[in-house]
Amino acid sequence: MSTDEAGEMTETARVWLVERTYSDDEQNLIILTYATPDGERDFRKERALTSYTGDHRETPVSMEVEVGNLGTVDDEETRERYASEAERMREKHAPDATL
């Protein structure tokens, strides 16, 4: 649970970085995919490659996301891959670590 801008409690879930890909549609765009530890829910965040220059190029290994902003991972193989990668990230990094 966390507090939103209006001071109301919202349900959140911790998600872990499980995939980084380049966008096929947009140039200079990286898509970061975060997933819940069970791999069943995901959250996608887009970043411009130019945001990786200078002092602010760090990528969080995990984040708290409002449950309403999570998508559902329908493909079983993808769920298993996300769960495996989330577990690996949890074992190697503290929740507030960056890459």
mmCIF file of N, CA, C and O in Angstrom:
data_model
loop_
_atom_site.group_PDB
_atom_site.id
_atom_site.type_symbol
_atom_site.label_atom_id
_atom_site.label_comp_id
_atom_site.label_asym_id
_atom_site.label_seq_id
_atom_site.Cartn_x
_atom_site.Cartn_y
_atom_site.Cartn_z
ATOM 1 N N MET A 1 0.833 -1.177 0.000
ATOM 2 C CA MET A 1 0.000 0.000 0.000
ATOM 3 C C MET A 1 0.880 1.243 0.000
ATOM 4 O O MET A 1 1.935 1.260 0.606
ATOM 5 N N SER A 2 0.392 2.244 -0.687
ATOM 6 C CA SER A 2 1.083 3.530 -0.674
ATOM 7 C C SER A 2 0.028 4.626 -0.704
ATOM 8 O O SER A 2 -1.157 4.373 -0.863
ATOM 9 N N THR A 3 0.480 5.858 -0.577
ATOM 10 C CA THR A 3 -0.422 6.996 -0.580
ATOM 11 C C THR A 3 -0.297 7.717 -1.910
ATOM 12 O O THR A 3 0.814 8.015 -2.355
ATOM 13 N N ASP A 4 -1.429 8.004 -2.572
ATOM 14 C CA ASP A 4 -1.387 8.707 -3.846
ATOM 15 C C ASP A 4 -1.321 10.213 -3.609
ATOM 16 O O ASP A 4 -1.237 10.683 -2.471
ATOM 17 N N GLU A 5 -1.365 10.994 -4.707
ATOM 18 C CA GLU A 5 -1.231 12.453 -4.612
ATOM 19 C C GLU A 5 -2.338 13.089 -3.786
ATOM 20 O O GLU A 5 -2.138 14.142 -3.180
ATOM 21 N N ALA A 6 -3.506 12.474 -3.753
ATOM 22 C CA ALA A 6 -4.630 13.024 -2.985
ATOM 23 C C ALA A 6 -4.593 12.573 -1.530
ATOM 24 O O ALA A 6 -5.475 12.903 -0.756
ATOM 25 N N GLY A 7 -3.574 11.792 -1.152
ATOM 26 C CA GLY A 7 -3.441 11.326 0.213
ATOM 27 C C GLY A 7 -4.230 10.062 0.510
ATOM 28 O O GLY A 7 -4.359 9.670 1.661
ATOM 29 N N GLU A 8 -4.773 9.428 -0.524
ATOM 30 C CA GLU A 8 -5.545 8.204 -0.338
ATOM 31 C C GLU A 8 -4.654 6.982 -0.499
ATOM 32 O O GLU A 8 -3.699 6.991 -1.269
ATOM 33 N N MET A 9 -4.993 5.929 0.237
ATOM 34 C CA MET A 9 -4.226 4.691 0.166
ATOM 35 C C MET A 9 -4.549 3.952 -1.130
ATOM 36 O O MET A 9 -5.713 3.849 -1.510
ATOM 37 N N THR A 10 -3.517 3.470 -1.801
ATOM 38 C CA THR A 10 -3.700 2.684 -3.018
ATOM 39 C C THR A 10 -2.936 1.380 -2.869
ATOM 40 O O THR A 10 -1.884 1.327 -2.225
ATOM 41 N N GLU A 11 -3.448 0.327 -3.485
ATOM 42 C CA GLU A 11 -2.784 -0.960 -3.424
ATOM 43 C C GLU A 11 -1.662 -0.988 -4.465
ATOM 44 O O GLU A 11 -1.871 -0.631 -5.620
ATOM 45 N N THR A 12 -0.484 -1.392 -4.016
ATOM 46 C CA THR A 12 0.663 -1.469 -4.912
ATOM 47 C C THR A 12 1.271 -2.867 -4.863
ATOM 48 O O THR A 12 0.996 -3.642 -3.945
ATOM 49 N N ALA A 13 2.086 -3.145 -5.852
ATOM 50 C CA ALA A 13 2.825 -4.405 -5.909
ATOM 51 C C ALA A 13 4.253 -4.097 -6.321
ATOM 52 O O ALA A 13 4.502 -3.192 -7.123
ATOM 53 N N ARG A 14 5.190 -4.842 -5.761
ATOM 54 C CA ARG A 14 6.585 -4.684 -6.165
ATOM 55 C C ARG A 14 6.802 -5.497 -7.428
ATOM 56 O O ARG A 14 6.433 -6.656 -7.512
ATOM 57 N N VAL A 15 7.398 -4.843 -8.431
ATOM 58 C CA VAL A 15 7.744 -5.500 -9.685
ATOM 59 C C VAL A 15 9.245 -5.396 -9.898
ATOM 60 O O VAL A 15 9.886 -4.471 -9.406
ATOM 61 N N TRP A 16 9.798 -6.355 -10.621
ATOM 62 C CA TRP A 16 11.238 -6.456 -10.843
ATOM 63 C C TRP A 16 11.541 -6.404 -12.334
ATOM 64 O O TRP A 16 10.785 -6.935 -13.150
ATOM 65 N N LEU A 17 12.655 -5.770 -12.695
ATOM 66 C CA LEU A 17 13.057 -5.657 -14.089
ATOM 67 C C LEU A 17 13.328 -7.049 -14.652
ATOM 68 O O LEU A 17 14.138 -7.801 -14.107
ATOM 69 N N VAL A 18 12.630 -7.403 -15.720
ATOM 70 C CA VAL A 18 12.780 -8.730 -16.298
ATOM 71 C C VAL A 18 13.198 -8.697 -17.769
ATOM 72 O O VAL A 18 13.610 -9.708 -18.320
ATOM 73 N N GLU A 19 13.086 -7.517 -18.413
ATOM 74 C CA GLU A 19 13.388 -7.464 -19.845
ATOM 75 C C GLU A 19 13.636 -6.033 -20.282
ATOM 76 O O GLU A 19 12.958 -5.111 -19.817
ATOM 77 N N ARG A 20 14.619 -5.871 -21.183
ATOM 78 C CA ARG A 20 14.869 -4.576 -21.833
ATOM 79 C C ARG A 20 14.912 -4.838 -23.329
ATOM 80 O O ARG A 20 15.675 -5.677 -23.792
ATOM 81 N N THR A 21 14.089 -4.135 -24.076
ATOM 82 C CA THR A 21 14.066 -4.310 -25.525
ATOM 83 C C THR A 21 14.027 -2.948 -26.207
ATOM 84 O O THR A 21 13.640 -1.948 -25.600
ATOM 85 N N TYR A 22 14.424 -2.929 -27.471
ATOM 86 C CA TYR A 22 14.328 -1.719 -28.278
ATOM 87 C C TYR A 22 12.996 -1.734 -29.001
ATOM 88 O O TYR A 22 12.548 -2.771 -29.477
ATOM 89 N N SER A 23 12.371 -0.589 -29.111
ATOM 90 C CA SER A 23 11.090 -0.479 -29.789
ATOM 91 C C SER A 23 11.280 -0.620 -31.293
ATOM 92 O O SER A 23 12.192 -0.041 -31.879
ATOM 93 N N ASP A 24 10.408 -1.397 -31.923
ATOM 94 C CA ASP A 24 10.426 -1.534 -33.377
ATOM 95 C C ASP A 24 9.789 -0.325 -34.044
ATOM 96 O O ASP A 24 10.130 0.038 -35.157
ATOM 97 N N ASP A 25 8.838 0.293 -33.357
ATOM 98 C CA ASP A 25 8.074 1.397 -33.937
ATOM 99 C C ASP A 25 8.760 2.752 -33.798
ATOM 100 O O ASP A 25 8.632 3.600 -34.664
ATOM 101 N N GLU A 26 9.427 2.958 -32.718
ATOM 102 C CA GLU A 26 10.034 4.256 -32.439
ATOM 103 C C GLU A 26 11.541 4.123 -32.353
ATOM 104 O O GLU A 26 12.059 3.224 -31.706
ATOM 105 N N GLN A 27 12.245 5.013 -32.987
ATOM 106 C CA GLN A 27 13.700 5.005 -32.879
ATOM 107 C C GLN A 27 14.115 5.554 -31.520
ATOM 108 O O GLN A 27 13.426 6.386 -30.933
ATOM 109 N N ASN A 28 15.246 5.068 -31.056
ATOM 110 C CA ASN A 28 15.831 5.565 -29.809
ATOM 111 C C ASN A 28 14.930 5.391 -28.592
ATOM 112 O O ASN A 28 14.904 6.232 -27.707
ATOM 113 N N LEU A 29 14.163 4.299 -28.549
ATOM 114 C CA LEU A 29 13.273 4.048 -27.428
ATOM 115 C C LEU A 29 13.548 2.658 -26.868
ATOM 116 O O LEU A 29 13.608 1.681 -27.602
ATOM 117 N N ILE A 30 13.733 2.594 -25.549
ATOM 118 C CA ILE A 30 13.938 1.322 -24.870
ATOM 119 C C ILE A 30 12.691 1.030 -24.058
ATOM 120 O O ILE A 30 12.157 1.913 -23.381
ATOM 121 N N ILE A 31 12.229 -0.216 -24.135
ATOM 122 C CA ILE A 31 11.072 -0.630 -23.353
ATOM 123 C C ILE A 31 11.569 -1.483 -22.200
ATOM 124 O O ILE A 31 12.222 -2.515 -22.412
ATOM 125 N N LEU A 32 11.297 -1.027 -20.986
ATOM 126 C CA LEU A 32 11.658 -1.767 -19.782
ATOM 127 C C LEU A 32 10.415 -2.507 -19.314
ATOM 128 O O LEU A 32 9.363 -1.908 -19.157
ATOM 129 N N THR A 33 10.538 -3.811 -19.114
ATOM 130 C CA THR A 33 9.417 -4.609 -18.628
ATOM 131 C C THR A 33 9.741 -5.083 -17.228
ATOM 132 O O THR A 33 10.789 -5.679 -16.989
ATOM 133 N N TYR A 34 8.842 -4.780 -16.318
ATOM 134 C CA TYR A 34 8.939 -5.218 -14.930
ATOM 135 C C TYR A 34 7.826 -6.237 -14.701
ATOM 136 O O TYR A 34 6.768 -6.142 -15.323
ATOM 137 N N ALA A 35 8.048 -7.202 -13.815
ATOM 138 C CA ALA A 35 7.020 -8.211 -13.542
ATOM 139 C C ALA A 35 6.965 -8.524 -12.057
ATOM 140 O O ALA A 35 7.945 -8.359 -11.324
ATOM 141 N N THR A 36 5.793 -9.000 -11.643
ATOM 142 C CA THR A 36 5.636 -9.475 -10.273
ATOM 143 C C THR A 36 6.462 -10.753 -10.114
ATOM 144 O O THR A 36 6.775 -11.421 -11.106
ATOM 145 N N PRO A 37 6.818 -11.116 -8.888
ATOM 146 C CA PRO A 37 7.650 -12.306 -8.681
ATOM 147 C C PRO A 37 7.059 -13.597 -9.260
ATOM 148 O O PRO A 37 7.818 -14.495 -9.646
ATOM 149 N N ASP A 38 5.744 -13.693 -9.366
ATOM 150 C CA ASP A 38 5.140 -14.901 -9.941
ATOM 151 C C ASP A 38 5.063 -14.837 -11.469
ATOM 152 O O ASP A 38 4.654 -15.799 -12.116
ATOM 153 N N GLY A 39 5.428 -13.697 -12.060
ATOM 154 C CA GLY A 39 5.425 -13.538 -13.508
ATOM 155 C C GLY A 39 4.055 -13.332 -14.116
ATOM 156 O O GLY A 39 3.929 -13.215 -15.335
ATOM 157 N N GLU A 40 3.014 -13.257 -13.295
ATOM 158 C CA GLU A 40 1.650 -13.188 -13.813
ATOM 159 C C GLU A 40 1.208 -11.776 -14.200
ATOM 160 O O GLU A 40 0.285 -11.613 -14.990
ATOM 161 N N ARG A 41 1.846 -10.757 -13.647
ATOM 162 C CA ARG A 41 1.480 -9.375 -13.940
ATOM 163 C C ARG A 41 2.731 -8.629 -14.389
ATOM 164 O O ARG A 41 3.839 -8.915 -13.933
ATOM 165 N N ASP A 42 2.551 -7.662 -15.299
ATOM 166 C CA ASP A 42 3.707 -6.905 -15.767
ATOM 167 C C ASP A 42 3.405 -5.419 -15.869
ATOM 168 O O ASP A 42 2.253 -4.992 -15.815
ATOM 169 N N PHE A 43 4.480 -4.648 -15.979
ATOM 170 C CA PHE A 43 4.409 -3.204 -16.096
ATOM 171 C C PHE A 43 5.474 -2.787 -17.091
ATOM 172 O O PHE A 43 6.632 -3.182 -16.968
ATOM 173 N N ARG A 44 5.080 -2.032 -18.094
ATOM 174 C CA ARG A 44 6.029 -1.587 -19.119
ATOM 175 C C ARG A 44 6.291 -0.094 -18.973
ATOM 176 O O ARG A 44 5.375 0.693 -18.746
ATOM 177 N N LYS A 45 7.560 0.254 -19.124
ATOM 178 C CA LYS A 45 7.975 1.649 -19.022
ATOM 179 C C LYS A 45 8.866 1.937 -20.228
ATOM 180 O O LYS A 45 9.764 1.154 -20.534
ATOM 181 N N GLU A 46 8.609 3.029 -20.905
ATOM 182 C CA GLU A 46 9.415 3.400 -22.068
ATOM 183 C C GLU A 46 10.366 4.520 -21.687
ATOM 184 O O GLU A 46 9.997 5.438 -20.960
ATOM 185 N N ARG A 47 11.601 4.408 -22.205
ATOM 186 C CA ARG A 47 12.605 5.449 -21.956
ATOM 187 C C ARG A 47 13.331 5.760 -23.249
ATOM 188 O O ARG A 47 13.676 4.849 -24.004
ATOM 189 N N ALA A 48 13.576 7.016 -23.481
ATOM 190 C CA ALA A 48 14.352 7.430 -24.642
ATOM 191 C C ALA A 48 15.817 7.123 -24.385
ATOM 192 O O ALA A 48 16.298 7.247 -23.253
ATOM 193 N N LEU A 49 16.521 6.702 -25.418
ATOM 194 C CA LEU A 49 17.950 6.422 -25.263
ATOM 195 C C LEU A 49 18.696 7.647 -24.758
ATOM 196 O O LEU A 49 19.663 7.520 -24.015
ATOM 197 N N THR A 50 18.247 8.821 -25.134
ATOM 198 C CA THR A 50 18.928 10.046 -24.692
ATOM 199 C C THR A 50 18.844 10.234 -23.186
ATOM 200 O O THR A 50 19.642 10.951 -22.609
ATOM 201 N N SER A 51 17.885 9.566 -22.521
ATOM 202 C CA SER A 51 17.780 9.691 -21.064
ATOM 203 C C SER A 51 18.876 8.906 -20.356
ATOM 204 O O SER A 51 19.025 9.000 -19.151
ATOM 205 N N TYR A 52 19.653 8.122 -21.102
ATOM 206 C CA TYR A 52 20.735 7.346 -20.508
ATOM 207 C C TYR A 52 22.067 8.079 -20.550
ATOM 208 O O TYR A 52 23.097 7.514 -20.257
ATOM 209 N N THR A 53 22.057 9.337 -20.920
ATOM 210 C CA THR A 53 23.292 10.104 -20.933
ATOM 211 C C THR A 53 23.328 11.016 -19.719
ATOM 212 O O THR A 53 22.302 11.336 -19.137
ATOM 213 N N GLY A 54 24.500 11.412 -19.330
ATOM 214 C CA GLY A 54 24.632 12.304 -18.185
ATOM 215 C C GLY A 54 24.558 11.537 -16.872
ATOM 216 O O GLY A 54 24.812 10.345 -16.800
ATOM 217 N N ASP A 55 24.163 12.235 -15.825
ATOM 218 C CA ASP A 55 24.159 11.670 -14.480
ATOM 219 C C ASP A 55 22.913 10.855 -14.155
ATOM 220 O O ASP A 55 22.845 10.215 -13.124
ATOM 221 N N HIS A 56 21.889 10.864 -15.003
ATOM 222 C CA HIS A 56 20.605 10.252 -14.671
ATOM 223 C C HIS A 56 20.298 9.048 -15.549
ATOM 224 O O HIS A 56 19.197 8.896 -16.038
ATOM 225 N N ARG A 57 21.252 8.163 -15.733
ATOM 226 C CA ARG A 57 21.022 7.025 -16.613
ATOM 227 C C ARG A 57 20.744 5.730 -15.856
ATOM 228 O O ARG A 57 20.731 4.667 -16.433
ATOM 229 N N GLU A 58 20.525 5.796 -14.583
ATOM 230 C CA GLU A 58 20.289 4.601 -13.790
ATOM 231 C C GLU A 58 18.883 4.058 -14.021
ATOM 232 O O GLU A 58 17.934 4.813 -14.218
ATOM 233 N N THR A 59 18.782 2.733 -13.995
ATOM 234 C CA THR A 59 17.500 2.053 -14.150
ATOM 235 C C THR A 59 17.218 1.290 -12.869
ATOM 236 O O THR A 59 18.034 0.474 -12.446
ATOM 237 N N PRO A 60 16.071 1.527 -12.227
ATOM 238 C CA PRO A 60 15.762 0.787 -11.000
ATOM 239 C C PRO A 60 15.552 -0.697 -11.296
ATOM 240 O O PRO A 60 14.945 -1.049 -12.304
ATOM 241 N N VAL A 61 16.049 -1.557 -10.403
ATOM 242 C CA VAL A 61 15.846 -3.002 -10.589
ATOM 243 C C VAL A 61 14.451 -3.414 -10.158
ATOM 244 O O VAL A 61 13.953 -4.454 -10.591
ATOM 245 N N SER A 62 13.811 -2.601 -9.327
ATOM 246 C CA SER A 62 12.429 -2.886 -8.933
ATOM 247 C C SER A 62 11.734 -1.582 -8.609
ATOM 248 O O SER A 62 12.376 -0.544 -8.428
ATOM 249 N N MET A 63 10.424 -1.646 -8.552
ATOM 250 C CA MET A 63 9.639 -0.466 -8.200
ATOM 251 C C MET A 63 8.281 -0.900 -7.668
ATOM 252 O O MET A 63 7.840 -2.019 -7.920
ATOM 253 N N GLU A 64 7.654 -0.014 -6.926
ATOM 254 C CA GLU A 64 6.288 -0.220 -6.457
ATOM 255 C C GLU A 64 5.360 0.407 -7.490
ATOM 256 O O GLU A 64 5.530 1.568 -7.847
ATOM 257 N N VAL A 65 4.384 -0.364 -7.961
ATOM 258 C CA VAL A 65 3.461 0.097 -8.993
ATOM 259 C C VAL A 65 2.035 -0.121 -8.507
ATOM 260 O O VAL A 65 1.737 -1.153 -7.886
ATOM 261 N N GLU A 66 1.162 0.820 -8.772
ATOM 262 C CA GLU A 66 -0.250 0.640 -8.432
ATOM 263 C C GLU A 66 -0.781 -0.580 -9.180
ATOM 264 O O GLU A 66 -0.529 -0.747 -10.368
ATOM 265 N N VAL A 67 -1.509 -1.418 -8.479
ATOM 266 C CA VAL A 67 -2.025 -2.661 -9.049
ATOM 267 C C VAL A 67 -2.853 -2.383 -10.304
ATOM 268 O O VAL A 67 -2.802 -3.148 -11.275
ATOM 269 N N GLY A 68 -3.581 -1.290 -10.334
ATOM 270 C CA GLY A 68 -4.391 -0.950 -11.498
ATOM 271 C C GLY A 68 -3.587 -0.659 -12.752
ATOM 272 O O GLY A 68 -4.118 -0.658 -13.852
ATOM 273 N N ASN A 69 -2.277 -0.401 -12.598
ATOM 274 C CA ASN A 69 -1.409 -0.123 -13.743
ATOM 275 C C ASN A 69 -0.696 -1.372 -14.263
ATOM 276 O O ASN A 69 0.102 -1.273 -15.185
ATOM 277 N N LEU A 70 -0.956 -2.521 -13.658
ATOM 278 C CA LEU A 70 -0.311 -3.760 -14.084
ATOM 279 C C LEU A 70 -1.123 -4.446 -15.169
ATOM 280 O O LEU A 70 -2.348 -4.479 -15.119
ATOM 281 N N GLY A 71 -0.410 -5.022 -16.126
ATOM 282 C CA GLY A 71 -1.047 -5.828 -17.152
ATOM 283 C C GLY A 71 -1.006 -7.290 -16.743
ATOM 284 O O GLY A 71 -0.336 -7.671 -15.789
ATOM 285 N N THR A 72 -1.729 -8.117 -17.486
ATOM 286 C CA THR A 72 -1.756 -9.556 -17.238
ATOM 287 C C THR A 72 -0.910 -10.252 -18.293
ATOM 288 O O THR A 72 -1.022 -9.950 -19.476
ATOM 289 N N VAL A 73 -0.063 -11.173 -17.860
ATOM 290 C CA VAL A 73 0.766 -11.950 -18.780
ATOM 291 C C VAL A 73 -0.005 -13.228 -19.091
ATOM 292 O O VAL A 73 -0.146 -14.100 -18.239
ATOM 293 N N ASP A 74 -0.512 -13.340 -20.306
ATOM 294 C CA ASP A 74 -1.364 -14.464 -20.678
ATOM 295 C C ASP A 74 -0.582 -15.708 -21.096
ATOM 296 O O ASP A 74 -1.035 -16.825 -20.876
ATOM 297 N N ASP A 75 0.583 -15.521 -21.697
ATOM 298 C CA ASP A 75 1.365 -16.635 -22.207
ATOM 299 C C ASP A 75 2.117 -17.342 -21.081
ATOM 300 O O ASP A 75 2.892 -16.714 -20.354
ATOM 301 N N GLU A 76 1.901 -18.645 -20.926
ATOM 302 C CA GLU A 76 2.514 -19.401 -19.828
ATOM 303 C C GLU A 76 4.042 -19.393 -19.903
ATOM 304 O O GLU A 76 4.718 -19.243 -18.886
ATOM 305 N N GLU A 77 4.590 -19.525 -21.094
ATOM 306 C CA GLU A 77 6.046 -19.524 -21.256
ATOM 307 C C GLU A 77 6.646 -18.180 -20.836
ATOM 308 O O GLU A 77 7.676 -18.126 -20.166
ATOM 309 N N THR A 78 5.976 -17.100 -21.204
ATOM 310 C CA THR A 78 6.436 -15.762 -20.813
ATOM 311 C C THR A 78 6.322 -15.585 -19.310
ATOM 312 O O THR A 78 7.238 -15.044 -18.676
ATOM 313 N N ARG A 79 5.223 -16.040 -18.704
ATOM 314 C CA ARG A 79 5.068 -15.963 -17.240
ATOM 315 C C ARG A 79 6.220 -16.670 -16.533
ATOM 316 O O ARG A 79 6.783 -16.152 -15.573
ATOM 317 N N GLU A 80 6.558 -17.874 -17.002
ATOM 318 C CA GLU A 80 7.641 -18.640 -16.379
ATOM 319 C C GLU A 80 8.976 -17.925 -16.538
ATOM 320 O O GLU A 80 9.779 -17.876 -15.601
ATOM 321 N N ARG A 81 9.210 -17.351 -17.718
ATOM 322 C CA ARG A 81 10.465 -16.624 -17.958
ATOM 323 C C ARG A 81 10.531 -15.386 -17.071
ATOM 324 O O ARG A 81 11.571 -15.099 -16.455
ATOM 325 N N TYR A 82 9.417 -14.640 -16.968
ATOM 326 C CA TYR A 82 9.394 -13.456 -16.116
ATOM 327 C C TYR A 82 9.601 -13.832 -14.650
ATOM 328 O O TYR A 82 10.341 -13.158 -13.933
ATOM 329 N N ALA A 83 8.967 -14.903 -14.194
ATOM 330 C CA ALA A 83 9.117 -15.331 -12.797
ATOM 331 C C ALA A 83 10.567 -15.717 -12.514
ATOM 332 O O ALA A 83 11.121 -15.353 -11.471
ATOM 333 N N SER A 84 11.188 -16.407 -13.447
ATOM 334 C CA SER A 84 12.585 -16.819 -13.273
ATOM 335 C C SER A 84 13.513 -15.608 -13.219
ATOM 336 O O SER A 84 14.406 -15.521 -12.374
ATOM 337 N N GLU A 85 13.295 -14.648 -14.114
ATOM 338 C CA GLU A 85 14.145 -13.457 -14.141
ATOM 339 C C GLU A 85 13.894 -12.577 -12.915
ATOM 340 O O GLU A 85 14.833 -12.026 -12.347
ATOM 341 N N ALA A 86 12.644 -12.455 -12.481
ATOM 342 C CA ALA A 86 12.341 -11.673 -11.279
ATOM 343 C C ALA A 86 13.035 -12.295 -10.067
ATOM 344 O O ALA A 86 13.600 -11.586 -9.231
ATOM 345 N N GLU A 87 13.023 -13.617 -9.969
ATOM 346 C CA GLU A 87 13.696 -14.302 -8.871
ATOM 347 C C GLU A 87 15.200 -14.044 -8.903
ATOM 348 O O GLU A 87 15.823 -13.770 -7.880
ATOM 349 N N ARG A 88 15.774 -14.108 -10.101
ATOM 350 C CA ARG A 88 17.215 -13.854 -10.247
ATOM 351 C C ARG A 88 17.557 -12.429 -9.807
ATOM 352 O O ARG A 88 18.532 -12.205 -9.078
ATOM 353 N N MET A 89 16.743 -11.458 -10.204
ATOM 354 C CA MET A 89 16.991 -10.069 -9.823
ATOM 355 C C MET A 89 16.836 -9.884 -8.316
ATOM 356 O O MET A 89 17.620 -9.167 -7.694
ATOM 357 N N ARG A 90 15.843 -10.537 -7.720
ATOM 358 C CA ARG A 90 15.621 -10.436 -6.272
ATOM 359 C C ARG A 90 16.801 -11.008 -5.498
ATOM 360 O O ARG A 90 17.152 -10.507 -4.432
ATOM 361 N N GLU A 91 17.403 -12.084 -6.010
ATOM 362 C CA GLU A 91 18.539 -12.708 -5.333
ATOM 363 C C GLU A 91 19.809 -11.875 -5.447
ATOM 364 O O GLU A 91 20.625 -11.869 -4.546
ATOM 365 N N LYS A 92 19.971 -11.157 -6.550
ATOM 366 C CA LYS A 92 21.201 -10.422 -6.813
ATOM 367 C C LYS A 92 21.187 -8.965 -6.355
ATOM 368 O O LYS A 92 22.241 -8.378 -6.165
ATOM 369 N N HIS A 93 19.975 -8.363 -6.219
ATOM 370 C CA HIS A 93 19.894 -6.926 -5.972
ATOM 371 C C HIS A 93 18.914 -6.580 -4.862
ATOM 372 O O HIS A 93 17.885 -7.232 -4.715
ATOM 373 N N ALA A 94 19.235 -5.542 -4.133
ATOM 374 C CA ALA A 94 18.307 -4.987 -3.163
ATOM 375 C C ALA A 94 17.173 -4.279 -3.924
ATOM 376 O O ALA A 94 17.397 -3.809 -5.042
ATOM 377 N N PRO A 95 15.980 -4.207 -3.344
ATOM 378 C CA PRO A 95 14.849 -3.586 -4.042
ATOM 379 C C PRO A 95 15.108 -2.150 -4.517
ATOM 380 O O PRO A 95 14.569 -1.730 -5.536
ATOM 381 N N ASP A 96 15.952 -1.386 -3.803
ATOM 382 C CA ASP A 96 16.204 -0.007 -4.182
ATOM 383 C C ASP A 96 17.461 0.179 -5.036
ATOM 384 O O ASP A 96 17.875 1.302 -5.309
ATOM 385 N N ALA A 97 18.043 -0.929 -5.501
ATOM 386 C CA ALA A 97 19.257 -0.858 -6.325
ATOM 387 C C ALA A 97 18.941 -0.358 -7.739
ATOM 388 O O ALA A 97 17.795 -0.414 -8.187
ATOM 389 N N THR A 98 19.960 0.127 -8.407
ATOM 390 C CA THR A 98 19.823 0.574 -9.791
ATOM 391 C C THR A 98 20.896 -0.096 -10.642
ATOM 392 O O THR A 98 21.913 -0.561 -10.132
ATOM 393 N N LEU A 99 20.626 -0.123 -11.933
ATOM 394 C CA LEU A 99 21.598 -0.666 -12.901
ATOM 395 C C LEU A 99 22.147 0.467 -13.728
ATOM 396 O O LEU A 99 21.525 1.449 -13.958
#
